[in-house]
Short mmCIF file of C-alpha atoms and ligand atoms in Angstrom, two decimals:
data_model
loop_
_atom_site.label_atom_id
_atom_site.label_comp_id
_atom_site.label_asym_id
_atom_site.label_seq_id
_atom_site.Cartn_x
_atom_site.Cartn_y
_atom_site.Cartn_z
CA MET A 1 157.95 94.30 181.37
CA ARG A 2 160.60 96.28 179.73
CA GLY A 3 160.66 98.53 182.63
CA GLU A 4 160.76 96.43 185.83
CA ARG A 5 164.10 95.04 183.83
CA GLU A 6 165.63 98.43 183.36
CA SER A 7 165.05 99.41 187.13
CA ARG A 8 166.83 96.21 188.26
CA GLU A 9 169.62 97.24 185.97
CA ARG A 10 169.75 100.20 186.65
CA ILE A 11 169.69 99.52 190.89
CA VAL A 12 172.29 97.46 189.73
CA ARG A 13 174.34 100.98 189.09
CA GLU A 14 173.15 102.84 192.37
CA ALA A 15 174.94 99.26 194.30
CA GLU A 16 177.61 99.80 192.54
CA ALA A 17 178.07 103.35 192.58
CA PHE A 18 177.34 103.56 195.95
CA ALA A 19 179.89 100.32 196.48
CA VAL A 20 182.70 101.80 194.82
CA ALA A 21 182.23 105.05 197.10
CA GLU A 22 181.93 103.85 200.28
CA LEU A 23 185.14 101.44 199.27
CA SER A 24 187.27 104.44 197.91
CA GLN A 25 189.78 104.87 201.15
CA ASP A 26 189.87 100.96 201.29
CA ARG A 27 194.21 99.74 201.51
CA THR A 28 192.97 96.53 203.24
CA GLY A 29 192.30 94.58 200.60
CA HIS A 30 188.69 95.64 200.47
CA ASP A 31 188.96 97.72 197.80
CA ALA A 32 186.02 99.05 195.09
CA GLU A 33 188.24 96.42 192.44
CA HIS A 34 188.18 93.43 194.82
CA VAL A 35 183.99 94.09 194.57
CA ARG A 36 184.06 94.25 190.91
CA ARG A 37 186.30 91.44 190.60
CA VAL A 38 183.51 89.40 192.54
CA ALA A 39 180.42 91.32 190.79
CA ARG A 40 181.88 90.34 188.09
CA MET A 41 182.96 85.71 188.54
CA ALA A 42 178.80 86.19 190.14
CA ALA A 43 178.32 86.94 187.39
CA ARG A 44 179.71 84.42 185.78
CA LEU A 45 178.92 81.69 188.70
CA ALA A 46 174.56 83.01 188.57
CA ALA A 47 174.38 82.12 184.39
CA GLU A 48 176.13 78.40 185.02
CA GLU A 49 174.09 77.66 188.03
CA GLY A 50 170.19 79.21 187.37
CA ALA A 51 170.90 81.59 190.14
CA ASP A 52 169.07 85.34 190.37
CA ALA A 53 171.81 86.39 188.31
CA ASP A 54 170.39 90.76 189.90
CA VAL A 55 169.75 89.62 193.59
CA CYS A 56 173.79 88.01 192.71
CA ALA A 57 174.75 90.95 190.78
CA VAL A 58 173.52 92.90 193.99
CA ALA A 59 174.66 90.47 197.00
CA ALA A 60 177.89 91.09 194.98
CA TRP A 61 178.37 94.59 195.21
CA LEU A 62 177.05 95.82 198.30
CA HIS A 63 179.34 92.21 200.96
CA ASP A 64 182.28 94.19 202.17
CA ALA A 65 180.35 97.76 202.88
CA ALA A 66 179.52 96.34 205.90
CA ASP A 67 182.79 94.84 206.64
CA GLU A 68 184.10 96.09 210.70
CA LYS A 69 186.64 97.16 208.80
CA LEU A 70 184.98 100.01 207.16
CA ASN A 71 182.47 100.82 209.70
CA GLU A 72 182.51 101.20 214.05
CA SER A 73 180.85 97.54 213.28
CA LYS A 74 179.24 94.66 211.75
CA GLU A 75 175.98 95.96 212.61
CA SER A 76 175.51 99.80 212.45
CA GLY A 77 177.72 98.56 208.35
CA LEU A 78 174.99 95.83 207.39
CA ARG A 79 172.37 98.89 209.06
CA ARG A 80 173.64 101.24 206.93
CA VAL A 81 173.37 99.46 203.65
CA GLU A 82 169.69 98.03 204.59
CA GLU A 83 169.46 102.65 204.89
CA TRP A 84 170.08 101.27 200.67
CA LEU A 85 168.53 98.49 199.42
CA ARG A 86 164.67 100.57 201.36
CA ARG A 87 165.85 103.02 198.88
CA GLN A 88 164.95 101.24 196.11
CA PRO A 89 162.74 100.56 194.00
CA MET A 90 162.70 95.96 194.57
CA ALA A 91 160.59 93.69 196.21
CA GLU A 92 160.65 93.53 199.93
CA ARG A 93 161.42 90.18 199.73
CA ASP A 94 164.48 90.28 197.23
CA GLN A 95 166.17 93.14 199.66
CA ALA A 96 166.01 91.01 202.57
CA HIS A 97 167.14 88.28 200.54
CA ILE A 98 170.14 90.24 199.66
CA LEU A 99 170.86 91.84 202.87
CA GLU A 100 170.72 88.00 205.13
CA ILE A 101 173.06 86.99 202.19
CA ILE A 102 176.26 89.81 203.21
CA ALA A 103 174.78 90.10 207.34
CA THR A 104 176.20 85.71 206.43
CA MET A 105 178.68 85.56 204.07
CA SER A 106 181.55 86.06 205.48
CA TYR A 107 184.55 83.76 206.13
CA ASN A 108 184.53 84.04 209.52
CA ALA A 109 187.77 81.18 210.56
CA GLY A 110 184.68 79.04 208.59
CA ALA A 111 182.72 79.22 212.28
CA ASN A 112 179.68 80.35 209.70
CA PRO A 113 176.75 78.62 209.72
CA PRO A 114 176.58 77.53 205.36
CA MET A 115 174.56 80.25 202.73
CA ARG A 116 171.44 78.89 202.73
CA THR A 117 170.63 80.53 199.28
CA LEU A 118 171.53 79.41 195.55
CA GLU A 119 173.37 83.06 195.25
CA GLY A 120 174.00 83.66 198.36
CA LYS A 121 176.36 80.18 197.56
CA VAL A 122 177.01 81.33 194.16
CA VAL A 123 178.20 85.38 196.38
CA GLN A 124 180.37 82.87 198.83
CA ASP A 125 181.81 81.33 195.94
CA ALA A 126 183.00 84.92 194.11
CA ASP A 127 184.03 86.94 197.08
CA ARG A 128 186.20 83.45 198.06
CA LEU A 129 187.12 82.85 194.63
CA ASP A 130 188.80 85.78 195.32
CA ALA A 131 190.99 84.93 198.48
CA VAL A 132 192.31 81.96 196.02
CA GLY A 133 194.55 82.30 192.53
CA ALA A 134 197.18 85.17 191.28
CA ILE A 135 194.77 87.21 193.51
CA GLY A 136 194.18 85.87 196.29
CA ILE A 137 198.54 85.78 196.68
CA ALA A 138 198.64 89.59 196.10
CA ARG A 139 195.69 90.30 197.91
CA THR A 140 197.28 88.13 200.79
CA PHE A 141 201.16 90.18 200.86
CA VAL A 142 198.80 93.27 200.88
CA TYR A 143 197.04 92.77 203.81
CA ALA A 144 199.64 91.68 205.95
CA GLY A 145 202.01 93.67 205.33
CA TRP A 146 198.95 96.32 206.52
CA ARG A 147 198.90 94.07 209.72
CA GLY A 148 203.25 95.17 209.70
CA ASP A 149 203.50 90.84 209.74
CA LEU A 150 206.38 88.70 207.98
CA MET A 151 206.11 87.47 205.20
CA TYR A 152 207.69 84.24 206.54
CA ASP A 153 208.71 83.20 209.90
CA PRO A 154 210.66 79.67 209.36
CA HIS A 155 209.88 79.95 213.54
CA LEU A 156 206.09 80.98 213.60
CA PRO A 157 203.45 77.75 213.04
CA PRO A 158 200.09 78.08 211.03
CA ARG A 159 198.26 78.31 213.97
CA GLU A 160 195.52 74.71 213.76
CA GLN A 161 192.45 76.29 215.29
CA MET A 162 191.03 79.16 215.76
CA THR A 163 188.20 81.38 217.49
CA PRO A 164 187.05 84.34 214.95
CA GLY A 165 188.87 86.14 216.63
CA GLU A 166 192.19 85.22 217.36
CA TYR A 167 191.61 84.72 213.48
CA ARG A 168 191.53 88.97 213.12
CA ARG A 169 194.22 89.00 215.76
CA GLY A 170 196.69 86.83 215.73
CA PRO A 171 200.48 86.51 215.10
CA SER A 172 200.37 85.34 212.08
CA THR A 173 202.54 85.66 208.79
CA ALA A 174 201.78 85.53 205.39
CA ILE A 175 202.77 82.32 204.47
CA ASN A 176 200.81 81.63 207.28
CA HIS A 177 197.86 82.73 205.84
CA PHE A 178 197.59 80.06 203.42
CA HIS A 179 197.72 77.11 205.30
CA GLU A 180 195.00 79.41 208.38
CA LYS A 181 192.64 79.90 205.01
CA LEU A 182 194.08 79.70 201.55
CA LEU A 183 194.15 76.23 200.80
CA LYS A 184 190.77 75.02 203.24
CA LEU A 185 188.77 76.91 200.23
CA ARG A 186 189.05 74.80 197.13
CA ASP A 187 187.27 72.52 199.88
CA ARG A 188 184.43 74.68 200.89
CA MET A 189 183.12 76.26 197.64
CA ASN A 190 179.46 75.74 197.46
CA THR A 191 178.43 75.72 193.77
CA ALA A 192 179.72 72.93 190.47
CA ALA A 193 181.15 75.98 188.75
CA ALA A 194 183.64 77.59 191.79
CA ARG A 195 185.41 74.12 192.45
CA ARG A 196 186.15 74.01 188.86
CA ILE A 197 188.30 76.72 189.46
CA ALA A 198 189.20 76.71 192.50
CA GLU A 199 191.03 73.67 191.80
CA GLU A 200 193.33 74.81 188.92
CA ARG A 201 193.66 78.15 191.27
CA HIS A 202 194.13 75.74 194.08
CA ALA A 203 196.96 73.80 192.48
CA TYR A 204 199.37 77.27 190.99
CA MET A 205 198.73 77.98 194.96
CA VAL A 206 200.77 75.07 196.11
CA ARG A 207 203.79 75.08 193.22
CA TYR A 208 204.19 78.98 194.43
CA LEU A 209 204.65 78.13 197.88
CA GLU A 210 206.78 74.51 197.11
CA ARG A 211 208.75 77.02 194.85
CA PHE A 212 208.69 80.11 197.53
CA LEU A 213 209.96 78.02 199.83
CA ARG A 214 213.34 76.74 197.78
CA GLU A 215 213.95 79.88 196.73
CA TRP A 216 214.34 80.94 201.23
CA GLU A 217 216.26 77.83 201.39
CA GLY A 218 218.40 79.27 198.75
CA LEU A 219 217.43 76.16 196.57
CA ASP A 220 215.89 77.12 193.51
P1 LIG B 1 187.02 88.69 202.30
O1 LIG B 1 186.25 89.11 203.03
O2 LIG B 1 186.38 89.85 201.18
O3 LIG B 1 187.51 87.31 202.01
P2 LIG B 1 188.47 89.78 204.98
O4 LIG B 1 189.05 90.93 205.26
O5 LIG B 1 188.69 88.33 204.70
O6 LIG B 1 187.38 90.37 202.75
O7 LIG B 1 190.34 89.68 203.93
C1 LIG B 1 190.69 90.05 203.16
C2 LIG B 1 192.12 90.18 201.96
O8 LIG B 1 193.31 90.07 203.16
C3 LIG B 1 192.18 87.93 201.88
O9 LIG B 1 192.14 88.65 200.64
C4 LIG B 1 192.42 87.33 202.92
O10 LIG B 1 193.00 86.00 202.55
C5 LIG B 1 193.32 88.06 203.11
N1 LIG B 1 193.80 88.25 205.01
C6 LIG B 1 192.71 88.02 205.70
N2 LIG B 1 193.70 88.62 206.85
C7 LIG B 1 195.09 87.65 206.34
C8 LIG B 1 196.05 87.42 207.51
N3 LIG B 1 195.50 87.60 209.19
N4 LIG B 1 196.84 87.93 207.09
C9 LIG B 1 197.14 87.94 205.40
N5 LIG B 1 195.84 87.63 204.56
C10 LIG B 1 195.50 87.80 204.72
NI1 LIG B 2 185.38 90.43 200.18
#
């Protein structure tokens, strides 16, 4: 069994190298360090929830490699990931499982069905945790800047209902993104371990928003 363990660890390292190479040019919040944080958090959640650590690790490293922003389309991105997976000495079942996680886990304006497996739940939670708290706040402002959005516009109310297309393209601001996504994530965590962490990060964002608006008005 020692050989199998070593080979699985090797695959995780290979997944890291593939992801880092794919994402090295990205400045939209999908940089390699985001993926590294997701892999770290997925390892922590997997240990607490009793999920398959290697499936979680590989899926976490690859989870953004199929993103539309980095590929012609999501389908062509998934095909690249699938080709990579096929070259790995890994059970076909695990390959299919990892591909399914990557294909189904994006936020998509909250429109996607729930993840089917514990490993999928863990990786999705790890990705969502990186969108909240202090890091989530920072990523939001970086992304808004990249989109050319303002950080705040008192005359542009947050959108209540959106299709996935509107979520991606419509006019928004960094502050509105808190209402359109970030503050909703706490109640969408799949695992108890992630819910606990999300609770604290959520409270931190609420305090941040209050303070931001008070400073905006010149009150604090
Ligand atoms: P991921 O799938 O890793 O969550 P996304 O592409 O949805 O990545 O978003 C990358 C980061 O940018 C996340 O932190 C997300 O919350 C943030 N983000 C996404 N859309 C917007 C937006 N319209 N304005 C500001 N931040 C955004
Ligand atoms: Ni991600």
